[in-house]
Amino acid sequence: MVFTGRRYDTGDRVDYLKAVIRLACERPDIGAELYPWLEEYVSSGGPKAEPGL
């Protein structure tokens, strides 16, 4: 059997977050609300645009 999906090293902090965000965006019950927020957050410059971070 050959694995053909996407792999993430969940022992790595960044890869763990990528996996969680990808899975959340793909879920119909979460993605519809999360994806537009994520797009806005990234396009606004992320944490650099938020005071106090």
Coordinates of N, CA and C in Angstrom, one line a residue:
M1 N 0.8 -1.2 0.0 CA 0.0 0.0 0.0 C 0.9 1.2 0.0
V2 N 0.6 2.2 -0.9 CA 1.4 3.4 -1.0 C 0.5 4.6 -0.5
F3 N 1.0 5.4 0.4 CA 0.3 6.6 0.9 C 0.4 7.7 -0.2
T4 N -0.7 8.3 -0.6 CA -0.7 9.3 -1.6 C -1.2 10.7 -1.1
G5 N -1.5 10.8 0.2 CA -2.0 12.0 0.7 C -0.9 13.0 1.1
R6 N -1.3 14.1 1.8 CA -0.4 15.0 2.3 C 0.1 14.6 3.7
R7 N 1.4 14.8 4.0 CA 1.9 14.4 5.3 C 2.4 15.6 6.0
Y8 N 2.1 15.6 7.3 CA 2.6 16.7 8.2 C 3.3 16.1 9.4
D9 N 4.4 16.7 9.8 CA 5.1 16.3 11.0 C 4.4 17.0 12.2
T10 N 3.5 16.3 12.8 CA 2.8 17.0 13.9 C 3.6 17.1 15.2
G11 N 4.8 16.7 15.2 CA 5.8 17.0 16.3 C 6.4 18.3 16.1
D12 N 6.3 18.9 14.9 CA 6.8 20.2 14.6 C 5.6 21.2 14.7
R13 N 5.9 22.3 15.5 CA 4.8 23.2 15.8 C 4.1 23.8 14.6
V14 N 4.9 24.2 13.6 CA 4.3 24.9 12.4 C 3.6 23.8 11.6
D15 N 4.1 22.7 11.4 CA 3.4 21.6 10.6 C 2.1 21.2 11.3
Y16 N 2.2 21.2 12.6 CA 0.9 20.8 13.4 C -0.1 21.9 13.1
L17 N 0.2 23.1 13.1 CA -0.8 24.2 12.9 C -1.3 24.1 11.4
K18 N -0.4 23.9 10.5 CA -0.8 23.7 9.1 C -1.8 22.6 8.9
A19 N -1.6 21.5 9.6 CA -2.5 20.4 9.5 C -3.9 20.7 10.1
V20 N -3.9 21.3 11.3 CA -5.1 21.7 11.9 C -5.9 22.7 11.1
I21 N -5.2 23.7 10.5 CA -5.9 24.7 9.7 C -6.4 24.1 8.5
R22 N -5.6 23.3 7.8 CA -6.1 22.7 6.5 C -7.3 21.8 6.8
L23 N -7.3 21.0 7.8 CA -8.4 20.1 8.1 C -9.7 20.9 8.5
A24 N -9.5 22.0 9.3 CA -10.6 22.8 9.7 C -11.2 23.5 8.5
C25 N -10.4 24.0 7.5 CA -10.9 24.7 6.3 C -11.7 23.7 5.4
E26 N -11.3 22.4 5.5 CA -11.9 21.4 4.6 C -13.2 20.9 5.2
R27 N -13.5 21.1 6.5 CA -14.7 20.7 7.1 C -15.9 21.6 6.8
P28 N -17.0 21.1 6.3 CA -18.1 21.9 5.9 C -18.7 22.7 7.1
D29 N -18.7 22.1 8.2 CA -19.3 22.8 9.4 C -18.4 23.9 10.0
I30 N -17.1 23.9 9.6 CA -16.2 24.9 10.2 C -15.6 25.8 9.1
G31 N -15.2 25.2 8.0 CA -14.5 25.8 6.9 C -15.2 27.0 6.3
A32 N -16.6 26.9 6.2 CA -17.3 28.0 5.6 C -17.2 29.3 6.4
E33 N -17.0 29.2 7.7 CA -16.8 30.4 8.6 C -15.3 30.7 8.8
L34 N -14.5 29.7 8.9 CA -13.1 29.9 9.2 C -12.3 30.5 8.0
Y35 N -12.6 29.9 6.8 CA -11.8 30.3 5.6 C -11.8 31.8 5.3
P36 N -13.0 32.4 5.2 CA -13.1 33.9 5.0 C -12.3 34.7 6.1
W37 N -12.4 34.3 7.3 CA -11.7 35.0 8.4 C -10.2 34.8 8.2
L38 N -9.8 33.6 7.8 CA -8.3 33.4 7.6 C -7.8 34.2 6.5
E39 N -8.6 34.3 5.4 CA -8.2 35.1 4.3 C -8.0 36.6 4.7
E40 N -9.0 37.1 5.4 CA -8.9 38.5 5.9 C -7.7 38.7 6.8
Y41 N -7.5 37.8 7.7 CA -6.4 37.9 8.7 C -5.1 37.9 8.0
V42 N -4.9 37.1 7.0 CA -3.6 37.0 6.3 C -3.5 38.3 5.4
S43 N -4.5 38.7 4.7 CA -4.4 39.9 3.8 C -4.2 41.2 4.6
S44 N -4.6 41.2 5.9 CA -4.4 42.4 6.7 C -3.0 42.5 7.3
G45 N -2.2 41.5 7.1 CA -0.8 41.5 7.6 C -0.7 40.7 8.8
G46 N -1.7 40.0 9.3 CA -1.6 39.1 10.4 C -1.3 39.8 11.7
P47 N -0.5 39.3 12.6 CA -0.3 39.8 13.9 C 0.4 41.2 13.9
K48 N 1.1 41.5 12.8 CA 1.8 42.8 12.7 C 0.8 43.9 12.7
A49 N -0.4 43.6 12.2 CA -1.5 44.7 12.1 C -2.3 44.8 13.3
E50 N -2.1 43.9 14.3 CA -2.9 44.0 15.5 C -2.1 44.6 16.6
P51 N -2.6 45.7 17.3 CA -1.8 46.3 18.3 C -1.6 45.3 19.5
G52 N -0.5 45.4 20.1 CA -0.2 44.6 21.3 C 0.3 43.2 21.1
L53 N 0.5 42.8 19.8 CA 1.0 41.5 19.5 C 2.5 41.6 19.0

